[in-house]
Short mmCIF file of N, CA and C in Angstrom, two decimals:
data_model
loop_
_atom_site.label_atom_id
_atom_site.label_comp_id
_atom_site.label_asym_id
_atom_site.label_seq_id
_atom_site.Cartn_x
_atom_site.Cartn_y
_atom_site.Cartn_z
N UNK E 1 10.47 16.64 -16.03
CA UNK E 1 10.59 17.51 -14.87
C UNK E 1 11.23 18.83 -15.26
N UNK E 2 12.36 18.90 -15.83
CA UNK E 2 12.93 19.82 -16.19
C UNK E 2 12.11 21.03 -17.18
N UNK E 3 11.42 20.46 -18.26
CA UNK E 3 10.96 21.72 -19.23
C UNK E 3 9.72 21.38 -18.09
N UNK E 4 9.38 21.06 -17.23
CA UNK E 4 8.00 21.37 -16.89
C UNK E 4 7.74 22.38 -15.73
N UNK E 5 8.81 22.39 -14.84
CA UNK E 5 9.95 23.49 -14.28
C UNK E 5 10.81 24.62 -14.97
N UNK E 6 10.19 25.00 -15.99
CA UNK E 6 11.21 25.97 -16.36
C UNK E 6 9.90 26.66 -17.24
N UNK E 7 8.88 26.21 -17.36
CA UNK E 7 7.85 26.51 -17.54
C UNK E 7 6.99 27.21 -16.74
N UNK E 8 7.68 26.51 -15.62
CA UNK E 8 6.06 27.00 -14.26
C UNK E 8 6.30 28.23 -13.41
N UNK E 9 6.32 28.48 -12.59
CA UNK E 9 6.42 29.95 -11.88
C UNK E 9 7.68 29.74 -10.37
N UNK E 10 7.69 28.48 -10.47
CA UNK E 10 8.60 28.70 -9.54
C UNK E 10 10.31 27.70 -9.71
N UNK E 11 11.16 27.54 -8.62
CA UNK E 11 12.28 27.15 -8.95
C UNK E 11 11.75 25.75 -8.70
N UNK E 12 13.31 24.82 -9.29
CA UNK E 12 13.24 23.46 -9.04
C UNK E 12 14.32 22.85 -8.72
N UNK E 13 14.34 22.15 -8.01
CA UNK E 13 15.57 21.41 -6.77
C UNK E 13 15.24 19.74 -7.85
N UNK E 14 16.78 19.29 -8.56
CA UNK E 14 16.84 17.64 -8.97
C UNK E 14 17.53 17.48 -7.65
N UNK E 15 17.14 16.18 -6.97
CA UNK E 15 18.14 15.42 -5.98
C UNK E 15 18.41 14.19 -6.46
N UNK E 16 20.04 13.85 -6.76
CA UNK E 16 20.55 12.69 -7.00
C UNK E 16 21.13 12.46 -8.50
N UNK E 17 21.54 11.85 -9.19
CA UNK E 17 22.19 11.51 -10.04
C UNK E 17 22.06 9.87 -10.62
N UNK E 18 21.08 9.99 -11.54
CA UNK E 18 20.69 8.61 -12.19
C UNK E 18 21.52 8.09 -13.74
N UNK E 19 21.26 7.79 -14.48
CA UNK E 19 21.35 7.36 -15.70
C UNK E 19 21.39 8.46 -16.47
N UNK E 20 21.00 9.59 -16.24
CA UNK E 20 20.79 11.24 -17.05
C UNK E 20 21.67 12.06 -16.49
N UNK E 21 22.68 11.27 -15.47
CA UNK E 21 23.33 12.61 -14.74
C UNK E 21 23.78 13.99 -15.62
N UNK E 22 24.27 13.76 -16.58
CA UNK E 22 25.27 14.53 -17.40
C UNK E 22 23.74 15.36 -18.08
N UNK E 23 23.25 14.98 -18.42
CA UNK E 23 21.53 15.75 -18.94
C UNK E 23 21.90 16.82 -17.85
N UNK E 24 21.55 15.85 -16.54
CA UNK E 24 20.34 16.86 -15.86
C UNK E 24 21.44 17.93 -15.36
N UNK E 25 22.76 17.49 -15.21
CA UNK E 25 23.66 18.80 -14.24
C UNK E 25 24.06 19.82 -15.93
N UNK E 26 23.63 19.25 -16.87
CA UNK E 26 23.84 20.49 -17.96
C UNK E 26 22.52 21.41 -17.89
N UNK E 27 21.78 20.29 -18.07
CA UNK E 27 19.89 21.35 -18.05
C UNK E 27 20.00 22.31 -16.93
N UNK E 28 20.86 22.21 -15.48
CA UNK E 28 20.66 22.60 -14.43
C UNK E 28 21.57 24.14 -14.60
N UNK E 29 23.05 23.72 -15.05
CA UNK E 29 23.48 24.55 -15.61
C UNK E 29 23.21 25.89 -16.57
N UNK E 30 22.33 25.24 -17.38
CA UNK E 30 21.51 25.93 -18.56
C UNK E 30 20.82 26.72 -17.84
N UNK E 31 20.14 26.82 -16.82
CA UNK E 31 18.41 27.43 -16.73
C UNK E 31 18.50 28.11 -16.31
N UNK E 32 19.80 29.26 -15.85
CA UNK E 32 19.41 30.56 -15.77
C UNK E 32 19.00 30.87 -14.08
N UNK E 33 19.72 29.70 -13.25
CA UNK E 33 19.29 29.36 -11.68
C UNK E 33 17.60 29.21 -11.30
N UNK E 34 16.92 28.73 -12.70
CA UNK E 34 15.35 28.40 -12.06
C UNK E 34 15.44 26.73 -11.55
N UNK E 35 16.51 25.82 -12.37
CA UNK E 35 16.24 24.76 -11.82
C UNK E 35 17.66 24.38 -10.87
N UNK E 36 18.11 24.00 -9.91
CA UNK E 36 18.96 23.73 -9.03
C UNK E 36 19.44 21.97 -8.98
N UNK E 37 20.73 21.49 -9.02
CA UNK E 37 20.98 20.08 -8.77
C UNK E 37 21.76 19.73 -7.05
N UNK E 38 21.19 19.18 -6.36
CA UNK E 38 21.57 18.52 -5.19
C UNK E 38 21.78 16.99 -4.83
N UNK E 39 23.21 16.85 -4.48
CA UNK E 39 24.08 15.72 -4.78
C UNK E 39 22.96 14.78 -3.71
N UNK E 40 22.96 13.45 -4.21
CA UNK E 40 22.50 12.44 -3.68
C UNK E 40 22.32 12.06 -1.88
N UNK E 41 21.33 11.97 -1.66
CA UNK E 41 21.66 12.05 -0.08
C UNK E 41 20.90 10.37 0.50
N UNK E 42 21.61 10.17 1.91
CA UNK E 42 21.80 8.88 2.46
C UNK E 42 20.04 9.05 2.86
N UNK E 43 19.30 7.80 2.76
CA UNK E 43 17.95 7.69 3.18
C UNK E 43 17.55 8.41 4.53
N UNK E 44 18.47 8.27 5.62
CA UNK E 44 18.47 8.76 6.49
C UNK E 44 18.37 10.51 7.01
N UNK E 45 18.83 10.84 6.08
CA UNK E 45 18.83 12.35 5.71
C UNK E 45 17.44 13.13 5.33
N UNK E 46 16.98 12.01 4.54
CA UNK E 46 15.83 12.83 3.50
C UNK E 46 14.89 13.10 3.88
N UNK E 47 14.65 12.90 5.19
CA UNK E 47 13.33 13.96 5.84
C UNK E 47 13.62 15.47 6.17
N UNK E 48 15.16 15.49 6.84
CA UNK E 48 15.62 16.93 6.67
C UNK E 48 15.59 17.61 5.59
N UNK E 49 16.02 16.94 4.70
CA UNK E 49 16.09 17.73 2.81
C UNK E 49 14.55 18.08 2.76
N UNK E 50 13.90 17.13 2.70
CA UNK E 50 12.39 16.93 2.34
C UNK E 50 11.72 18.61 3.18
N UNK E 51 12.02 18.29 4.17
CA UNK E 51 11.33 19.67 5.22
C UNK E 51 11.60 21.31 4.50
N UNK E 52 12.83 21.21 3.32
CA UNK E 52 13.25 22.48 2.87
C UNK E 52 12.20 22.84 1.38
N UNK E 53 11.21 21.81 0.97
CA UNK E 53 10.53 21.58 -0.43
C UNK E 53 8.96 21.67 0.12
N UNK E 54 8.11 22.15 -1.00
CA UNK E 54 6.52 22.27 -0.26
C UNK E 54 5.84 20.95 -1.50
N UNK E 55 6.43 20.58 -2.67
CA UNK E 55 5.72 19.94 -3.75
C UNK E 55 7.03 18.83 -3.80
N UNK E 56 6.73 17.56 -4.54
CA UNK E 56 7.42 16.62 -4.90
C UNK E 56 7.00 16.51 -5.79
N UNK E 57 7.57 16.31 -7.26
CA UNK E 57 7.20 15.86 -8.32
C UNK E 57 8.16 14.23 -8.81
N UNK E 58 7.07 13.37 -9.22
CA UNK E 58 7.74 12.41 -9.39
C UNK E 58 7.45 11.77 -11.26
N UNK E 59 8.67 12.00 -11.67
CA UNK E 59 8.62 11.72 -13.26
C UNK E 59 8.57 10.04 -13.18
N UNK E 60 8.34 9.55 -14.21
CA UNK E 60 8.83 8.37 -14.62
C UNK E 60 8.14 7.67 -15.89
N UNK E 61 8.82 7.16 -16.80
CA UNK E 61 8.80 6.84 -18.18
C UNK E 61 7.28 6.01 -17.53
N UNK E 62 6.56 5.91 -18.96
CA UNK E 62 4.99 5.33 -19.16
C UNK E 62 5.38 3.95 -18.80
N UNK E 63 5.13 3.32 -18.06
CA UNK E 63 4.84 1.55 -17.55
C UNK E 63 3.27 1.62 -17.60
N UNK E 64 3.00 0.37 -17.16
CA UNK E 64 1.21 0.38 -16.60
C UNK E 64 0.87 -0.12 -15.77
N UNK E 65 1.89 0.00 -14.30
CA UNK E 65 1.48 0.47 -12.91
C UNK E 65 2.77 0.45 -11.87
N UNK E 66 3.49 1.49 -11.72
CA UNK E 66 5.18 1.51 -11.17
C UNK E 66 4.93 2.09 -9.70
N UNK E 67 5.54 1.87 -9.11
CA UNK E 67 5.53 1.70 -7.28
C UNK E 67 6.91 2.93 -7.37
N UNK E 68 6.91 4.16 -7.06
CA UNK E 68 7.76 5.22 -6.48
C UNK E 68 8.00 5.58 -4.88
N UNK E 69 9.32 4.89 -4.32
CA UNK E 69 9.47 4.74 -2.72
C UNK E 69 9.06 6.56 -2.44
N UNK E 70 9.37 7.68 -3.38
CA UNK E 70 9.70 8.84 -3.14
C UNK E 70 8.69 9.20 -2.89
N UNK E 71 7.53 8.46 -3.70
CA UNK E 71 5.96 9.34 -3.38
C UNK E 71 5.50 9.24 -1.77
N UNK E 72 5.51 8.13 -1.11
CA UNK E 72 4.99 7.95 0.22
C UNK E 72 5.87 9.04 1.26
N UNK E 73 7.65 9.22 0.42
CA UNK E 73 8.31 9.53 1.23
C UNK E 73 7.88 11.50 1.42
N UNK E 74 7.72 11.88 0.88
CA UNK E 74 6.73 13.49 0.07
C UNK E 74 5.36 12.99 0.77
N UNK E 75 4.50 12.25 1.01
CA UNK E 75 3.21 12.52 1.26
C UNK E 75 3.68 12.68 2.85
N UNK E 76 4.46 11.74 3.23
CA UNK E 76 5.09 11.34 4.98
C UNK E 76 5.62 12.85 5.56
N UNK E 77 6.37 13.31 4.25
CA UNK E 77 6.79 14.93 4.94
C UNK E 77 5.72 16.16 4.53
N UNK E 78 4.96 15.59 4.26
CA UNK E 78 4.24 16.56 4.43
C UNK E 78 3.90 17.42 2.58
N UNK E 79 4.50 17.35 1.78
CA UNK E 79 4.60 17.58 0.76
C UNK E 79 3.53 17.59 -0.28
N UNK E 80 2.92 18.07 -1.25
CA UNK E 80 1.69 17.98 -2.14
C UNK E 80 2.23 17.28 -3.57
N UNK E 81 2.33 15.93 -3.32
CA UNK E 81 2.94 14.92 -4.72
C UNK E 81 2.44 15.43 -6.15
N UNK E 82 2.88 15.35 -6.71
CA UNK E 82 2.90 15.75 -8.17
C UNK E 82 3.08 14.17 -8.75
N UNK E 83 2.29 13.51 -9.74
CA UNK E 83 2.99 12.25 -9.80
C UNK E 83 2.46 12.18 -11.53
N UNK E 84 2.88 11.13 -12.12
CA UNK E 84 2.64 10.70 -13.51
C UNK E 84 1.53 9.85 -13.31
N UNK E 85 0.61 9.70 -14.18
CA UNK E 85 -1.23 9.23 -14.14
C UNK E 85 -0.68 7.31 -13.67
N UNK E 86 0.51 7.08 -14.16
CA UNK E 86 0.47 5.43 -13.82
C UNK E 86 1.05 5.30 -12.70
N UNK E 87 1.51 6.23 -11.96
CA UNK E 87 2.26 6.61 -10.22
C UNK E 87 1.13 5.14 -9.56
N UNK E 88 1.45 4.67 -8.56
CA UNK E 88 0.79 3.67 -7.95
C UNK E 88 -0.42 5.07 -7.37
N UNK E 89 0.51 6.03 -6.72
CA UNK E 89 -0.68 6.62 -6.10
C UNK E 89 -1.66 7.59 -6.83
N UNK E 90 -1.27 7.26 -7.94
CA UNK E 90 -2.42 8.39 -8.96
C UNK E 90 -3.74 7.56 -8.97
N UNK E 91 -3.20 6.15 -9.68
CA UNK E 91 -4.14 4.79 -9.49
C UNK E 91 -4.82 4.19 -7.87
N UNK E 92 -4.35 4.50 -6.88
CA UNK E 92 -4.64 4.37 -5.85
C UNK E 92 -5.56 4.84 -5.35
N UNK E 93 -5.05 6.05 -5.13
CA UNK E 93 -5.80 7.58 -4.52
C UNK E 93 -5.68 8.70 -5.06
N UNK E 94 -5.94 8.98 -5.92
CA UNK E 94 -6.18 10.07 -6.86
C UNK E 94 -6.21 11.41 -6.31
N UNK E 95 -7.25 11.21 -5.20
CA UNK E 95 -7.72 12.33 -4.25
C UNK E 95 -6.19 13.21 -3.70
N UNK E 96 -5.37 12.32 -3.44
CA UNK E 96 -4.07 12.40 -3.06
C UNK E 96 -2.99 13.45 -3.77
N UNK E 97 -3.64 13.47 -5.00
CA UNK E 97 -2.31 14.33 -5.86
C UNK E 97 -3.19 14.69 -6.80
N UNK E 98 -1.83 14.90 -7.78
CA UNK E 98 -2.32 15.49 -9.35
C UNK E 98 -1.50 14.95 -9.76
N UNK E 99 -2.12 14.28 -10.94
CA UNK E 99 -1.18 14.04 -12.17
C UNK E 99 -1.24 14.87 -13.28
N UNK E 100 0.25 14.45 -14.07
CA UNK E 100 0.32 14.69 -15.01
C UNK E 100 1.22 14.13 -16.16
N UNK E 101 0.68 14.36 -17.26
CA UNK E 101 1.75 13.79 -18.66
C UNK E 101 2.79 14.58 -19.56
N UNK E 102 2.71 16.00 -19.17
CA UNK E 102 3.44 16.73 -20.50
C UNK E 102 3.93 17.41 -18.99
N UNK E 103 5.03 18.17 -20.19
CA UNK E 103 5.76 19.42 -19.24
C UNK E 103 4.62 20.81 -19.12
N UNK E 104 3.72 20.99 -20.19
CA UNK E 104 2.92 21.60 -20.03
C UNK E 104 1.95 21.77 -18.53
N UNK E 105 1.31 20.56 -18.41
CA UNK E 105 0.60 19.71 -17.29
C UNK E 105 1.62 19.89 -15.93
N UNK E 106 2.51 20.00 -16.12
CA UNK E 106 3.37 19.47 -14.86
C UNK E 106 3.65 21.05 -14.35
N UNK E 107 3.62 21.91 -15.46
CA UNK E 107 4.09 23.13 -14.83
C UNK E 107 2.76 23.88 -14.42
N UNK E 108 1.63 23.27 -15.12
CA UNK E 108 0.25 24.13 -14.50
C UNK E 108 -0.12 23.16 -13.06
N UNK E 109 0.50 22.43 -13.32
CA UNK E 109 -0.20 21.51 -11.58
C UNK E 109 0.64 22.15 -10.58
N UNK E 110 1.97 22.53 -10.68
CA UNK E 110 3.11 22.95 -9.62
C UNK E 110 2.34 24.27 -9.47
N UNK E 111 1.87 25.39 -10.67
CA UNK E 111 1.46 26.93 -10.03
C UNK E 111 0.12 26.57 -9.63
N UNK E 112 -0.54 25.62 -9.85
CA UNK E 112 -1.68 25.46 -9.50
C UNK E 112 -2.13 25.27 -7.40
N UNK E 113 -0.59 24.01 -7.60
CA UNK E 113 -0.51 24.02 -6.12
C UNK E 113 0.06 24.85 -5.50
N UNK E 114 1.48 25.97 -6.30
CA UNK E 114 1.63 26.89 -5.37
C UNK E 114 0.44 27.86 -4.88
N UNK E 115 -0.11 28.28 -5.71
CA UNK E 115 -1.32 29.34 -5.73
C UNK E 115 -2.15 29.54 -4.87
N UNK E 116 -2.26 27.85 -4.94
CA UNK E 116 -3.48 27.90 -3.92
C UNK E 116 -3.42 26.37 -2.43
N UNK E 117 -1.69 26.84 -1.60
CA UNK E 117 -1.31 26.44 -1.13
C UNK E 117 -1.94 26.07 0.29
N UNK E 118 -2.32 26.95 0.45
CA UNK E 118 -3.36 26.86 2.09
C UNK E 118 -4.20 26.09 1.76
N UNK E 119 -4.54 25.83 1.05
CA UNK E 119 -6.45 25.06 0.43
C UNK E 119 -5.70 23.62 0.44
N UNK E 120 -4.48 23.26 0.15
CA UNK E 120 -3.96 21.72 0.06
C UNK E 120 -3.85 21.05 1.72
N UNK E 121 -3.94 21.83 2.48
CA UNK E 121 -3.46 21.26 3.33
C UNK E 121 -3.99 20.23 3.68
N UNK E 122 -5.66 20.23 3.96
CA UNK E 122 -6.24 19.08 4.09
C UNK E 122 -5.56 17.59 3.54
N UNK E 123 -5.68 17.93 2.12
CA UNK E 123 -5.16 16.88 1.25
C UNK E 123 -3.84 16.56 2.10
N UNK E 124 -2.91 17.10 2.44
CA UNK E 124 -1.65 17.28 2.35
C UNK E 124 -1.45 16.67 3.56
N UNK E 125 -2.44 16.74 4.55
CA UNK E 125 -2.33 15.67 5.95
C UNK E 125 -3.06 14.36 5.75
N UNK E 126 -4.06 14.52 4.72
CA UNK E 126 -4.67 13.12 4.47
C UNK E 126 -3.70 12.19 3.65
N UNK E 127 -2.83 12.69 2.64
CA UNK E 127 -1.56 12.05 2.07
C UNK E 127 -0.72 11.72 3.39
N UNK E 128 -0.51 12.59 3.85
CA UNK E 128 0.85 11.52 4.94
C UNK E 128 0.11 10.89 5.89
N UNK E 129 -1.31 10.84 6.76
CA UNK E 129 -1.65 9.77 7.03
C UNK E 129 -1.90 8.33 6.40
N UNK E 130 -2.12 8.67 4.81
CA UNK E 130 -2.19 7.22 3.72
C UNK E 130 -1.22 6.50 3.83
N UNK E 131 0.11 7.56 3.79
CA UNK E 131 1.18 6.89 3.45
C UNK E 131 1.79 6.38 4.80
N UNK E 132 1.10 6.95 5.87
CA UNK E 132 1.63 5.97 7.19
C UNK E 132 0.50 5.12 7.46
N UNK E 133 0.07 4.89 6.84
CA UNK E 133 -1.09 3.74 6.98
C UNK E 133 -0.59 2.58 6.57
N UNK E 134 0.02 3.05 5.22
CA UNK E 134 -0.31 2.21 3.77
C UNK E 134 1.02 1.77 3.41
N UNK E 135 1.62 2.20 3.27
CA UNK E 135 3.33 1.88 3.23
C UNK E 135 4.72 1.89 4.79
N UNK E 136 5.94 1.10 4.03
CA UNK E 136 6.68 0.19 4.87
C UNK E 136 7.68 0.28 3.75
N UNK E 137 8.74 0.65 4.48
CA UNK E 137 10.17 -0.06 3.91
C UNK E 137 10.14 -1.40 3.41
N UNK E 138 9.13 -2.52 3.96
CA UNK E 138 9.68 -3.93 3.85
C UNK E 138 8.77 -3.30 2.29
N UNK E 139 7.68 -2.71 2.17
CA UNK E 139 6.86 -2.51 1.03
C UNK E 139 7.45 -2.73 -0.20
N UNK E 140 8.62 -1.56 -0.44
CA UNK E 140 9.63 -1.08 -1.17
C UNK E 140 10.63 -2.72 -1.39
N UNK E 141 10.95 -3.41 -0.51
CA UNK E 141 11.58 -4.23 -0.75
C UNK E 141 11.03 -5.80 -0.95
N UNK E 142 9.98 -5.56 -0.92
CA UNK E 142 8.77 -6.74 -1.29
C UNK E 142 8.21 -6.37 -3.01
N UNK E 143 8.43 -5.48 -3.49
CA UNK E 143 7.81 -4.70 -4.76
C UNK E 143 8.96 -4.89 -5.15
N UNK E 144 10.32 -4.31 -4.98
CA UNK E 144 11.69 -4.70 -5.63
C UNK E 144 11.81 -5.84 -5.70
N UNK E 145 11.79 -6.68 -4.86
CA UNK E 145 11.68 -8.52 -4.88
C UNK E 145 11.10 -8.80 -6.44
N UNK E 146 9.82 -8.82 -5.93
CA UNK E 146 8.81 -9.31 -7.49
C UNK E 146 9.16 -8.40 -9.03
N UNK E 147 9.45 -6.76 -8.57
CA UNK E 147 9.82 -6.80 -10.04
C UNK E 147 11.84 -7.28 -10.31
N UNK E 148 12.14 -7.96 -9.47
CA UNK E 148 13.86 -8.66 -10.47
C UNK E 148 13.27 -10.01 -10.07
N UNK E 149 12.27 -10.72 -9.96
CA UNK E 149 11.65 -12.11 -9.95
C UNK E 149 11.13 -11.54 -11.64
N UNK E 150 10.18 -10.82 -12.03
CA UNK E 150 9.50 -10.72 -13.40
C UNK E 150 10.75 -10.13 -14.67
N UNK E 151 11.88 -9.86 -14.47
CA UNK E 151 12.93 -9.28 -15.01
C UNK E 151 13.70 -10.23 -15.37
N UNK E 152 13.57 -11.76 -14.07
CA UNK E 152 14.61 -13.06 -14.65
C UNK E 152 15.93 -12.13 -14.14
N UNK E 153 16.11 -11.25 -13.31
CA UNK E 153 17.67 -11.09 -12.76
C UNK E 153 17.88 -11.62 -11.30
#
């Protein structure tokens, strides 16, 4: 996310603090105010946050097929997902987003969708009707179930 954002034409908002915290609030530090860090917020919140962003990009290390609660939560607000090719919804509905694999890729899909922002919209209401079709909180916690059942925790 980071070199793929610092690449592309516009700024970038991290929300939250994972396993990389200390990375990402230095990278954030580093970039010269193109990329921005915003402290972790309560589920309840994140449609307000969400309403201040037009793209969601969702990273995540190569698996071969990972369920992201954040993607439905970006298609629901309205947002144009950015996701990695093994995203459930790259594999799903394709039609839905863009993927990508490099920081290269990630920063031509973000100017790609800023650019030509009016033209997404379609997409961009057919994503949050999918994702109110298609997904559920219990979803997220039925998918968490089975993967710490396949983990043995």
């Amino acid at each position: 996310f980071v070199q793929g954002v610092l690449k592309s034409g516009l700024k970038g908002t991290i929300v939250g603090d994972g396993p990389l915290r200390d990375r990402v609030r230095s990278a954030c530090e580093d970039s010269g105010g193109k990329l921005e860090y915003h402290q972790p917020v309560l589920r309840k919140r994140l449609p307000s946050l969400l309403r201040e962003y037009q793209i969601g990009v969702a990273c995540y290390t190569e698996v071969d097929h990972i369920y992201q609660m954040k993607v439905p939560e970006y298609q629901a607000s309205g947002l144009f997902p950015l996701v990695m090719p093994w995203t459930h919804l790259a594999m799903e509905a394709p039609d839905l987003t863009l993927a990508f694999s490099t920081p290269d890729q990630l920063a031509a899909a973000i100017d790609s969708v800023a650019s030509e922002w009016d033209s997404t919209l379609q997409v961009r209401r057919k994503g949050r009707d999918y994702a109110l079709a298609n997904y559920h909180v219990r979803d997220a916690r039925d998918r968490f179930r089975d993967i710490l059942a396949r983990s043995g925790l």
